[in-house]
Short mmCIF file of N, CA and C in Angstrom, two decimals:
data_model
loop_
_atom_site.label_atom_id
_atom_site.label_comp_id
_atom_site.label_asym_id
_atom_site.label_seq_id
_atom_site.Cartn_x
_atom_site.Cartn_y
_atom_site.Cartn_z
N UNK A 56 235.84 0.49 -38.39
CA UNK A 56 236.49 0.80 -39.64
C UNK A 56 237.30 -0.40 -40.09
N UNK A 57 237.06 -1.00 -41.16
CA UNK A 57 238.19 -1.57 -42.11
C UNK A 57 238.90 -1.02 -42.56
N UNK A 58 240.63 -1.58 -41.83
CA UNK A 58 241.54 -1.16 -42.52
C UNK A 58 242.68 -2.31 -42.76
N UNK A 59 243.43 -2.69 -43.85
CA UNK A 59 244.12 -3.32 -44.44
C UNK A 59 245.54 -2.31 -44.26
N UNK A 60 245.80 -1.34 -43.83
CA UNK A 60 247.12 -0.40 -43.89
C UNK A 60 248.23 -1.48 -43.88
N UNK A 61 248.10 -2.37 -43.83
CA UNK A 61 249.89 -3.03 -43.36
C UNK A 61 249.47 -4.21 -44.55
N UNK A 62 248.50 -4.27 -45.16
CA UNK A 62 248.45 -5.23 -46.40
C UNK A 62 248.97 -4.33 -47.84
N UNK A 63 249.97 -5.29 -48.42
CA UNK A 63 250.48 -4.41 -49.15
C UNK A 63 250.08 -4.59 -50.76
N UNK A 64 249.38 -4.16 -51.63
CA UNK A 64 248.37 -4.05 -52.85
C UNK A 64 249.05 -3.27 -54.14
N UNK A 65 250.30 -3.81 -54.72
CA UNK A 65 250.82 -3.26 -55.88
C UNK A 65 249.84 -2.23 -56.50
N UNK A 66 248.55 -2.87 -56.80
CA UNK A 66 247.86 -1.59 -58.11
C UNK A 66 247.53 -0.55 -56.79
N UNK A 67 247.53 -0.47 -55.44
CA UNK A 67 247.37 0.50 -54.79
C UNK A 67 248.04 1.61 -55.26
N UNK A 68 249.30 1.33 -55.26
CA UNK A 68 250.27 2.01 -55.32
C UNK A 68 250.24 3.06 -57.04
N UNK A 69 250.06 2.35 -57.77
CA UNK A 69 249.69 2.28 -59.08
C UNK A 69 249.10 3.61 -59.18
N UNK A 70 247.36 3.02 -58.44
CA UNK A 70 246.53 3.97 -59.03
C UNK A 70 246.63 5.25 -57.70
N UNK A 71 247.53 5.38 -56.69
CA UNK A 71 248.08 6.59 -56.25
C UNK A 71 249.06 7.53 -56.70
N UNK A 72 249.49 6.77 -57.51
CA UNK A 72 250.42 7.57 -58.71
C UNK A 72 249.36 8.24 -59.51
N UNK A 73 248.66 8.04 -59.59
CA UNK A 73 247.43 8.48 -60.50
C UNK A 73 247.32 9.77 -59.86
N UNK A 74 246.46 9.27 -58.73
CA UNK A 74 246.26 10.64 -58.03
C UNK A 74 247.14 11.76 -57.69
N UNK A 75 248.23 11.27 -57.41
CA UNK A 75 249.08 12.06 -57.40
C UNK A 75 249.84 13.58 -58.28
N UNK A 76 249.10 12.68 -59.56
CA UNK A 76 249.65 13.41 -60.40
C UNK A 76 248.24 14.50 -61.05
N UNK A 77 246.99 13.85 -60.15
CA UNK A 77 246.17 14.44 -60.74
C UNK A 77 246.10 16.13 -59.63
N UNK A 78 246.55 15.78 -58.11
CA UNK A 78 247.08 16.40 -57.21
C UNK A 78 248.12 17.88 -57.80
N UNK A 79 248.36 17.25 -58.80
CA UNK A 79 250.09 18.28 -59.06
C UNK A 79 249.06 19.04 -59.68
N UNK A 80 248.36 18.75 -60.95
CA UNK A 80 247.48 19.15 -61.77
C UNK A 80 246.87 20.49 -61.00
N UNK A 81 246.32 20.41 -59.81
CA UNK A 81 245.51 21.54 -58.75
C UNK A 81 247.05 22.15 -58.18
N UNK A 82 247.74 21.73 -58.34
CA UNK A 82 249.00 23.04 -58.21
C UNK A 82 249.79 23.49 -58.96
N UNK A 83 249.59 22.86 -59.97
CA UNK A 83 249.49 24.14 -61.43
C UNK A 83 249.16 25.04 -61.51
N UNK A 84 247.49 24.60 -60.98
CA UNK A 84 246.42 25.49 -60.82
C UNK A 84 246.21 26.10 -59.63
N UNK A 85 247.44 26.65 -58.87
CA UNK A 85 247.22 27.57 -57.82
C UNK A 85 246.22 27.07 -56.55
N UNK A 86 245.84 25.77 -56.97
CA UNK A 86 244.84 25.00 -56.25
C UNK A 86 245.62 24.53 -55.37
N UNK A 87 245.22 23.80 -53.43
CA UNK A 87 245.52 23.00 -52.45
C UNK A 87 245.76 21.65 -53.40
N UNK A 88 246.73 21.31 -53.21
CA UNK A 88 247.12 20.13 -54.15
C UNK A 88 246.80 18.55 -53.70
N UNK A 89 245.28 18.50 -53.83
CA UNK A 89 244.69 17.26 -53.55
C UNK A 89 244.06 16.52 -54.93
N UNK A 90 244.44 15.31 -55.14
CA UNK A 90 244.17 14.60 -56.47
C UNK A 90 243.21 13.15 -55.76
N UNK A 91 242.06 13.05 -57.10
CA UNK A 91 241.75 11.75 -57.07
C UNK A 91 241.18 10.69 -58.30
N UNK A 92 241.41 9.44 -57.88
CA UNK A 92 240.95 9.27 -59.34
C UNK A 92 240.22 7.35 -58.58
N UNK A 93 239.10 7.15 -59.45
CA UNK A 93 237.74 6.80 -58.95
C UNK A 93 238.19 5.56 -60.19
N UNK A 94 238.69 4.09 -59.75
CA UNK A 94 238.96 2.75 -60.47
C UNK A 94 237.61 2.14 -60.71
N UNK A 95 236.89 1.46 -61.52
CA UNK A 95 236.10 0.38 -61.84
C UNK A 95 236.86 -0.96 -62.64
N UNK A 96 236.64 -1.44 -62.21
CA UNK A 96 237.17 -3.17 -63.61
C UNK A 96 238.37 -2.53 -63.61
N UNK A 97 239.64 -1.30 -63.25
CA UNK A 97 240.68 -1.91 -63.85
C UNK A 97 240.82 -0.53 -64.55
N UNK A 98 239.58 0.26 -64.34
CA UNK A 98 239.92 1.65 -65.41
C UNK A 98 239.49 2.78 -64.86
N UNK A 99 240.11 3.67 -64.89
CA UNK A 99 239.90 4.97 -64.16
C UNK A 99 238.70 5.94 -65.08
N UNK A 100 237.48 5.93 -63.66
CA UNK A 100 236.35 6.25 -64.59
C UNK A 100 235.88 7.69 -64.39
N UNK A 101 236.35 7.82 -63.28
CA UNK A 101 236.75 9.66 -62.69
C UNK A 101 237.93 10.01 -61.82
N UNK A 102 238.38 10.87 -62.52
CA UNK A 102 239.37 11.74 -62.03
C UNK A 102 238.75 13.38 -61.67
N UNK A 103 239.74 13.54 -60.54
CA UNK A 103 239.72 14.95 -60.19
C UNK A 103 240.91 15.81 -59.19
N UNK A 104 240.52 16.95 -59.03
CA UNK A 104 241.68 17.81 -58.30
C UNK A 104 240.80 19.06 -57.68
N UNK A 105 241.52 19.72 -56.50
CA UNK A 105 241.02 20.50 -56.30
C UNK A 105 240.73 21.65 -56.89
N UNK A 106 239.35 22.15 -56.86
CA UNK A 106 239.06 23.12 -57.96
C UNK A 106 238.19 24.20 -57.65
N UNK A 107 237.84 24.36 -56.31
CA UNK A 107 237.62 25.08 -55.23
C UNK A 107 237.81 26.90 -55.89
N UNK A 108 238.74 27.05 -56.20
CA UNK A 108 239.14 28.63 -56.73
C UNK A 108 238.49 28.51 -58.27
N UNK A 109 238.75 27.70 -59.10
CA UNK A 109 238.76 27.97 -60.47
C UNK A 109 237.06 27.69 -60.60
N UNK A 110 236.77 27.30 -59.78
CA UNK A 110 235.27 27.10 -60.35
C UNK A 110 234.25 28.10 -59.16
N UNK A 111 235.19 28.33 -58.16
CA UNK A 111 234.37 29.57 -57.44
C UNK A 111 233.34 28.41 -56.44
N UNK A 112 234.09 27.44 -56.33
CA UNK A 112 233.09 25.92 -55.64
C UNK A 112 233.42 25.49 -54.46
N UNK A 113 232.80 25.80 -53.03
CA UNK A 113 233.28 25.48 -52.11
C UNK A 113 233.37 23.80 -51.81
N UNK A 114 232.51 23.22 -52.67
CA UNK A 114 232.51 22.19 -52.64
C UNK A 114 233.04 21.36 -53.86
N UNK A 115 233.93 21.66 -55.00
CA UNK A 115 234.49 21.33 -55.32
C UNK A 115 235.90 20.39 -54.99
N UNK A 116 236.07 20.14 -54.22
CA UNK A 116 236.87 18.91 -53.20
C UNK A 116 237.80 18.02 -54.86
N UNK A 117 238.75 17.32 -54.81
CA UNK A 117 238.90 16.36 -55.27
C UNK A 117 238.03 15.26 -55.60
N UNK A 118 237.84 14.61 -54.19
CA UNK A 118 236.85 13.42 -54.46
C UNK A 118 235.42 13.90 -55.24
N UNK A 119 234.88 15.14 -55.17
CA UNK A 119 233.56 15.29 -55.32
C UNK A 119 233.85 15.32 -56.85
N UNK A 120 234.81 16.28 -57.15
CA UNK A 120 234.71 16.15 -58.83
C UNK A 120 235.06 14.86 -59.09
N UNK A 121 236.05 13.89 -58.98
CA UNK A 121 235.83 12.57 -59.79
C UNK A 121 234.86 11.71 -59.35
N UNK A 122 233.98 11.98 -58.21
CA UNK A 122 232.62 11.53 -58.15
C UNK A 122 231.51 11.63 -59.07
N UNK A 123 231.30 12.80 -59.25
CA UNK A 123 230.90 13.21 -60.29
C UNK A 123 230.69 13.17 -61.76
N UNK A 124 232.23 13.26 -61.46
CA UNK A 124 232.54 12.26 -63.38
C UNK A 124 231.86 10.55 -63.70
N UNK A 125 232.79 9.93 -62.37
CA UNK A 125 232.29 8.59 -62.39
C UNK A 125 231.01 8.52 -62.27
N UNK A 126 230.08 9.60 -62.09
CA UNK A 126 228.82 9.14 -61.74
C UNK A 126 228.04 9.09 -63.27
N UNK A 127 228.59 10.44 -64.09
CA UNK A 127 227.87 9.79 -65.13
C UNK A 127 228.95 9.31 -66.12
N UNK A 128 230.10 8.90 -66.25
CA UNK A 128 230.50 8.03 -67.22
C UNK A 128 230.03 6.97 -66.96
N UNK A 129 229.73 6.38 -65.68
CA UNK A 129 228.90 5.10 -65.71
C UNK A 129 227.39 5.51 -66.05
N UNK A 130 226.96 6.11 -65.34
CA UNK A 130 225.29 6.51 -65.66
C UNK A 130 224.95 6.30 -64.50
N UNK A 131 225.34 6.38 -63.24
CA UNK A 131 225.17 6.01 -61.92
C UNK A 131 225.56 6.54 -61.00
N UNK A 132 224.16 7.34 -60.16
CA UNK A 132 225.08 8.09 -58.88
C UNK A 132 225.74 6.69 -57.74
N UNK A 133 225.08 5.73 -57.70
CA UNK A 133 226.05 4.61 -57.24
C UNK A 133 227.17 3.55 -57.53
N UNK A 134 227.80 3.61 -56.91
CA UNK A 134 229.53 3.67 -57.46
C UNK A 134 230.06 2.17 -56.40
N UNK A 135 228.71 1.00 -56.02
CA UNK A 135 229.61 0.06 -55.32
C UNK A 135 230.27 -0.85 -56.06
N UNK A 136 230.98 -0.62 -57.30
CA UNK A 136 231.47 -1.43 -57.90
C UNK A 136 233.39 -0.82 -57.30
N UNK A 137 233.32 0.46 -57.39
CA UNK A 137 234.21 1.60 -57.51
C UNK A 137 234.88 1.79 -56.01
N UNK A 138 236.09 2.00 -56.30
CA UNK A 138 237.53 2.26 -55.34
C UNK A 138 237.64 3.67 -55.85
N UNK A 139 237.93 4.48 -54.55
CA UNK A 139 238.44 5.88 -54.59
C UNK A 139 239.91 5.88 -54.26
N UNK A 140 240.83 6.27 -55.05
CA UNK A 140 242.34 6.58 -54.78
C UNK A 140 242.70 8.00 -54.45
N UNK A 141 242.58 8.75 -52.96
CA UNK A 141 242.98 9.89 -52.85
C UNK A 141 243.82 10.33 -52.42
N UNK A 142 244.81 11.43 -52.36
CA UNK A 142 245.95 11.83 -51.84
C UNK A 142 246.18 12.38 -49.89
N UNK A 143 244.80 12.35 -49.80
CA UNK A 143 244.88 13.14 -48.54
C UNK A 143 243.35 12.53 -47.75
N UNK A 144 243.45 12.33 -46.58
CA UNK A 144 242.00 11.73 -46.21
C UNK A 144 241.30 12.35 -45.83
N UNK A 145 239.23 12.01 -46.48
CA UNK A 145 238.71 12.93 -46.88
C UNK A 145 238.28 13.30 -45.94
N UNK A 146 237.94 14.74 -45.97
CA UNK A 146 236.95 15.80 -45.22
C UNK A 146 235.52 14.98 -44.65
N UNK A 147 235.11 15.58 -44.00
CA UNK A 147 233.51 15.40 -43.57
C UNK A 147 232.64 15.60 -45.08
N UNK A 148 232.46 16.63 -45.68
CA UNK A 148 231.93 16.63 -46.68
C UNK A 148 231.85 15.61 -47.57
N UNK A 149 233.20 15.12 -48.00
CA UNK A 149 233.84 14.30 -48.87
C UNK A 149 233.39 12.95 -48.75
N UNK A 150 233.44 12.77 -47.28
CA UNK A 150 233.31 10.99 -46.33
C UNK A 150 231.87 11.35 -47.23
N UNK A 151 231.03 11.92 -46.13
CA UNK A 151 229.82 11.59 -46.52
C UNK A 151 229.05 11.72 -47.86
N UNK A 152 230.03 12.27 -48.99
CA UNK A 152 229.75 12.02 -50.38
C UNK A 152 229.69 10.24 -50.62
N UNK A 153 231.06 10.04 -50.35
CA UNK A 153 231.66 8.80 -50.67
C UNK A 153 230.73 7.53 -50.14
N UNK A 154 229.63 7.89 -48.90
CA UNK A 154 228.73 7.09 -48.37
C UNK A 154 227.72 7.23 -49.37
N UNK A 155 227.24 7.97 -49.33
CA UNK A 155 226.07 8.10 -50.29
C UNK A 155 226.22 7.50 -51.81
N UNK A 156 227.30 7.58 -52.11
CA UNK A 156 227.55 6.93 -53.53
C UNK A 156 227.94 5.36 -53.28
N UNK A 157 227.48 4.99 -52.42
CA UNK A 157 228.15 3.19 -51.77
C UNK A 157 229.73 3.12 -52.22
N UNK A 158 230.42 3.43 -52.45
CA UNK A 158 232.03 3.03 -53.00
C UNK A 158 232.45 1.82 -52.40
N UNK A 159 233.19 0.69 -52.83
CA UNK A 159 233.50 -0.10 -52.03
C UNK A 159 234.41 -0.09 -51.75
N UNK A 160 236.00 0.98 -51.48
CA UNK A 160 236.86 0.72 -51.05
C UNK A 160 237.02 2.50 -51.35
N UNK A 161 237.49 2.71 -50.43
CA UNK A 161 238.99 4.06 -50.22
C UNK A 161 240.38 3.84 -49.76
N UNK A 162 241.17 4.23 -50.77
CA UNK A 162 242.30 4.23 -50.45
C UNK A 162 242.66 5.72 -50.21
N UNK A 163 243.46 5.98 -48.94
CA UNK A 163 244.11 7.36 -49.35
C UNK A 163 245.76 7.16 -48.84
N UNK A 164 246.10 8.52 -49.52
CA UNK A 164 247.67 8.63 -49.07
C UNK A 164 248.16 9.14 -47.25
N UNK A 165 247.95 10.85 -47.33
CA UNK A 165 248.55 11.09 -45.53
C UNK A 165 246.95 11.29 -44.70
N UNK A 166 247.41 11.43 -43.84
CA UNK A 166 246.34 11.40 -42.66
C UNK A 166 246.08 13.20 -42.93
N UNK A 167 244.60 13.42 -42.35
CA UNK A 167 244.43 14.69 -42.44
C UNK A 167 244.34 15.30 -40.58
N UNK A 168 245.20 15.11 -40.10
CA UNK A 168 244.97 15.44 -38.52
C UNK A 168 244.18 16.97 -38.05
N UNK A 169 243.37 17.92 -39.58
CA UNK A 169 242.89 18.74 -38.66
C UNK A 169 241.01 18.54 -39.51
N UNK A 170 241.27 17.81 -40.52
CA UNK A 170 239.62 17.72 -41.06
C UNK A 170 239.47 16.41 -41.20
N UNK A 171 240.11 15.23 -41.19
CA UNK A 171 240.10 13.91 -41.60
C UNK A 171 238.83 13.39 -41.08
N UNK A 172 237.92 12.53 -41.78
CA UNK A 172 236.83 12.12 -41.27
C UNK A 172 236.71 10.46 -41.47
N UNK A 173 237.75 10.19 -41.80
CA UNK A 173 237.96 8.09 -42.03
C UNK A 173 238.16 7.83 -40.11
N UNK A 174 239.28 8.76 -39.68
CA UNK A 174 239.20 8.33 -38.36
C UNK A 174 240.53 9.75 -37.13
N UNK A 175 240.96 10.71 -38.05
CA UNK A 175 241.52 11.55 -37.76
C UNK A 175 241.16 12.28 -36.07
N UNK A 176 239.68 12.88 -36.96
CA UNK A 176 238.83 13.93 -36.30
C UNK A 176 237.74 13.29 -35.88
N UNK A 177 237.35 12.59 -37.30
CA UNK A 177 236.20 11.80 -36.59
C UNK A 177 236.11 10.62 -37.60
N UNK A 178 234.80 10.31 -37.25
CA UNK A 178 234.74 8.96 -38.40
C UNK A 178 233.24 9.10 -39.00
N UNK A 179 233.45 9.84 -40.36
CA UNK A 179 231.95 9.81 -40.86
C UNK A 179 231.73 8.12 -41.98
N UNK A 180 232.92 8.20 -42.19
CA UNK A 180 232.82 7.19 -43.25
C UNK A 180 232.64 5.92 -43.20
N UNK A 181 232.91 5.14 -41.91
CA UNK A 181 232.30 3.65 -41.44
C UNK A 181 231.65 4.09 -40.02
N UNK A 182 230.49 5.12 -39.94
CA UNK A 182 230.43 5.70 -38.62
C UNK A 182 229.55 4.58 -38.08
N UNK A 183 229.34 4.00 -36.99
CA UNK A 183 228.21 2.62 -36.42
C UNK A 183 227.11 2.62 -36.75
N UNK A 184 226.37 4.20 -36.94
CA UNK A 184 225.10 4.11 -37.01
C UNK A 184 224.63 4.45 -38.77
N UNK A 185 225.99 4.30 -39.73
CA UNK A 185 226.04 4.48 -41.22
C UNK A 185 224.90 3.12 -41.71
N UNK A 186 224.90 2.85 -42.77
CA UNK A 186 223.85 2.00 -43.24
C UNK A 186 224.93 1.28 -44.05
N UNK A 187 225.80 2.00 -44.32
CA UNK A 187 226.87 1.12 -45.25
C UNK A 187 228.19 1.34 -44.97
N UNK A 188 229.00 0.30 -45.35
CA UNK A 188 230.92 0.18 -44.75
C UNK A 188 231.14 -0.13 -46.25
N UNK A 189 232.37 0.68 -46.00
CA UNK A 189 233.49 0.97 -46.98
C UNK A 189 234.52 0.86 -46.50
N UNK A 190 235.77 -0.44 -47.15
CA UNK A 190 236.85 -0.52 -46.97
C UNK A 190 237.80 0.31 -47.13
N UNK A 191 238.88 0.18 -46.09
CA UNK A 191 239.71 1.59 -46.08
C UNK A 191 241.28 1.05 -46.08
N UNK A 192 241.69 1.95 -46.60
CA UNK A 192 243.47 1.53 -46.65
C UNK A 192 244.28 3.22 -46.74
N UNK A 193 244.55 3.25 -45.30
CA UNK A 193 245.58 4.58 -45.05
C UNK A 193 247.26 4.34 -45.52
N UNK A 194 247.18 5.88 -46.09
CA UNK A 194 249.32 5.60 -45.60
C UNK A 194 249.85 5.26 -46.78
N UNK A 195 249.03 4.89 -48.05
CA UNK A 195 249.25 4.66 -49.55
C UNK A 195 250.38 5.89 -49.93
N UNK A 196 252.00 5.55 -49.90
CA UNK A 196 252.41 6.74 -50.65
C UNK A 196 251.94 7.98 -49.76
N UNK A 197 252.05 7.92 -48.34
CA UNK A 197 251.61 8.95 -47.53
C UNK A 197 252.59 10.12 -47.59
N UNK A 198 254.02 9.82 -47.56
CA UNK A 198 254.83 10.59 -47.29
C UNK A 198 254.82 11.94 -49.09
N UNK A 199 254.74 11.06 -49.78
CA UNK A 199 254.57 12.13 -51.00
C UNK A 199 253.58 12.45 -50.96
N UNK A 200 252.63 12.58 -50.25
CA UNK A 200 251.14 12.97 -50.38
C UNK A 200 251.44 14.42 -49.52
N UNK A 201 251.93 13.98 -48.18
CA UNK A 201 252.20 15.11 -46.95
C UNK A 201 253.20 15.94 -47.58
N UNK A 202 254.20 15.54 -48.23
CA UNK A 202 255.03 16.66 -48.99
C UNK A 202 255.03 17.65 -49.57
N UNK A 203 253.59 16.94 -50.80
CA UNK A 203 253.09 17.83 -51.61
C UNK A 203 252.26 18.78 -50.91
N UNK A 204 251.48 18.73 -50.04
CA UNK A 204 250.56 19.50 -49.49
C UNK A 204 251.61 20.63 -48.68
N UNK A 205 252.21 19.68 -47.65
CA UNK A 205 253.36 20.69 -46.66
C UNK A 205 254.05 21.69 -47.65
N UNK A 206 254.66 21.43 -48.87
CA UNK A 206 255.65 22.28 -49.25
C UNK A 206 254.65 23.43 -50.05
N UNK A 207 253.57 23.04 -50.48
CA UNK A 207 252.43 24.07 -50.82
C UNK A 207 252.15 25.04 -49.69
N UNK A 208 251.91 24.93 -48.92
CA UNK A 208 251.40 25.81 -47.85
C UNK A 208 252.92 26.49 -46.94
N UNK A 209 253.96 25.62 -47.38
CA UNK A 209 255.03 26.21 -46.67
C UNK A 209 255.45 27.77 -47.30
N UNK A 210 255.14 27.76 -49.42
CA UNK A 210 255.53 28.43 -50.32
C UNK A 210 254.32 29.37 -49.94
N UNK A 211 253.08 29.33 -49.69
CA UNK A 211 251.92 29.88 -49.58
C UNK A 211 252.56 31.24 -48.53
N UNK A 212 252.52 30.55 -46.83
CA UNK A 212 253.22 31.26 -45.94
C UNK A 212 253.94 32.25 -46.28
N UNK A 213 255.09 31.86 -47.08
CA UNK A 213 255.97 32.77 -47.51
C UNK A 213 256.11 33.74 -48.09
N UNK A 214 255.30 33.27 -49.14
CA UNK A 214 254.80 34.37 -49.99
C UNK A 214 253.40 35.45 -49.69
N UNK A 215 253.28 35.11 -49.07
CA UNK A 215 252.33 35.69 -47.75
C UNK A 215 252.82 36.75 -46.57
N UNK A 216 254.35 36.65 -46.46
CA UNK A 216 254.56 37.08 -45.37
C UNK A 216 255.29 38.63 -45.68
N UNK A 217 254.42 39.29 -45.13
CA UNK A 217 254.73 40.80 -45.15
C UNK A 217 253.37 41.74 -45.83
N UNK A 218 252.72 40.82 -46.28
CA UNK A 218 251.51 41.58 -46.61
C UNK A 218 250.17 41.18 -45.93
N UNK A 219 249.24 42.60 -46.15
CA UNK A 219 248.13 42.35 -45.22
C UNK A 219 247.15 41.35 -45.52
N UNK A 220 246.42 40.81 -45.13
CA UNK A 220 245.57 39.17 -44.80
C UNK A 220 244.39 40.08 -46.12
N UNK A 221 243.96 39.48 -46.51
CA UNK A 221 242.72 39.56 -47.84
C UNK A 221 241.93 39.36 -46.81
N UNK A 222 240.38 39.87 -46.89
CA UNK A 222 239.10 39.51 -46.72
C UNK A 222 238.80 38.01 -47.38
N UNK A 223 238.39 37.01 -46.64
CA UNK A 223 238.25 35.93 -46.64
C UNK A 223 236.73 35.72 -47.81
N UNK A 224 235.68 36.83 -47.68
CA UNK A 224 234.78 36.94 -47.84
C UNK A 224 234.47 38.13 -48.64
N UNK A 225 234.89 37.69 -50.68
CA UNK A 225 234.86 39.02 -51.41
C UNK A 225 233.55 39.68 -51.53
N UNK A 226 233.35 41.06 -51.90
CA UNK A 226 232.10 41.18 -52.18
C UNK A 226 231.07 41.07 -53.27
N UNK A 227 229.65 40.78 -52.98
CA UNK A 227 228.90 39.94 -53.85
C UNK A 227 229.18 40.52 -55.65
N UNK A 228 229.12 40.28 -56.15
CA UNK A 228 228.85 40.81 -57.59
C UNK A 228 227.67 41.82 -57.55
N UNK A 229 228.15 42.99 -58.51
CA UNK A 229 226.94 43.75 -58.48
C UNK A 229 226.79 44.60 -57.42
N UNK A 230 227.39 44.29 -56.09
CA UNK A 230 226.89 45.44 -54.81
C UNK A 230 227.83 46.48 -55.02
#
């Protein structure tokens, strides 16, 4: 894995403010408050947030929706021109989006110590036997990243506590 963590990159910082705020955006929206937003030349060509509930999308992720975007505001499911700025480091799902679309750089904010796949849990995203490496930069604005998430799930808990657990698994439409 390439990592630069202790090199310090003003527009890093910049375009994690970005995310950040695209992050708040999915906790507006009752959403896990993960933001991202997808740089080319200097301009943010996808943005996204988690959207998982509102779109009924298990795979709706952050990164996947401003993948997405960036894929066709450029006209291109390949994105090696393109830096990902995310709040939280990505999932297995996510990594291996981010491979497939070549990206040439990820930045994220906190470590994900129970799904992280840059190097947490595992490493899908510069894995040895990958075909392609993508530069990485952890710890961007980590502590407001872990905040936002921690104090979400702390309010979640809470408001949670005294009533019985929902079925994880509603039933189909129609049955």
């Amino acid at each position: 894995m390439i990592n630069d963590q202790q090199l310090t990159n003003p527009s890093d910082e910049f375009w994690m403010e970005e995310a950040l705020r695209a992050a708040q955006r999915a906790l507006e929206a009752g959403e896990v408050p993960v933001g991202a937003v997808i740089v080319n030349a200097g301009e943010v060509v996808g943005r996204g947030w988690n959207r998982n509930i509102a779109d009924s999308d298990p795979t709706a992720h952050a990164e996947v929706v401003a993948l997405r975007q960036a894929g066709v505001n450029l006209g291109n499911h390949r994105l090696g021109d393109c830096e990902l700025f995310v709040t939280i480091e990505p999932c297995p799902m996510c990594a291996g989006a981010l491979v497939h679309a070549r990206l040439k750089r990820v930045v994220y904010g906190a470590d994900d110590p129970k799904a992280g796949a840059i190097h947490s849990v595992m490493e899908v995203l510069n894995h040895p036997k990958s075909n392609h490496r993508i530069e990485v930069r952890g710890g961007v604005l980590a502590g407001r990243s872990a905040e936002l998430l921690q104090s979400f799930f702390r309010s979640r808990r809470e408001e949670g506590e005294g009533r019985p657990k929902l079925n994880s698994c509603p039933p189909r439409r129609g049955a």
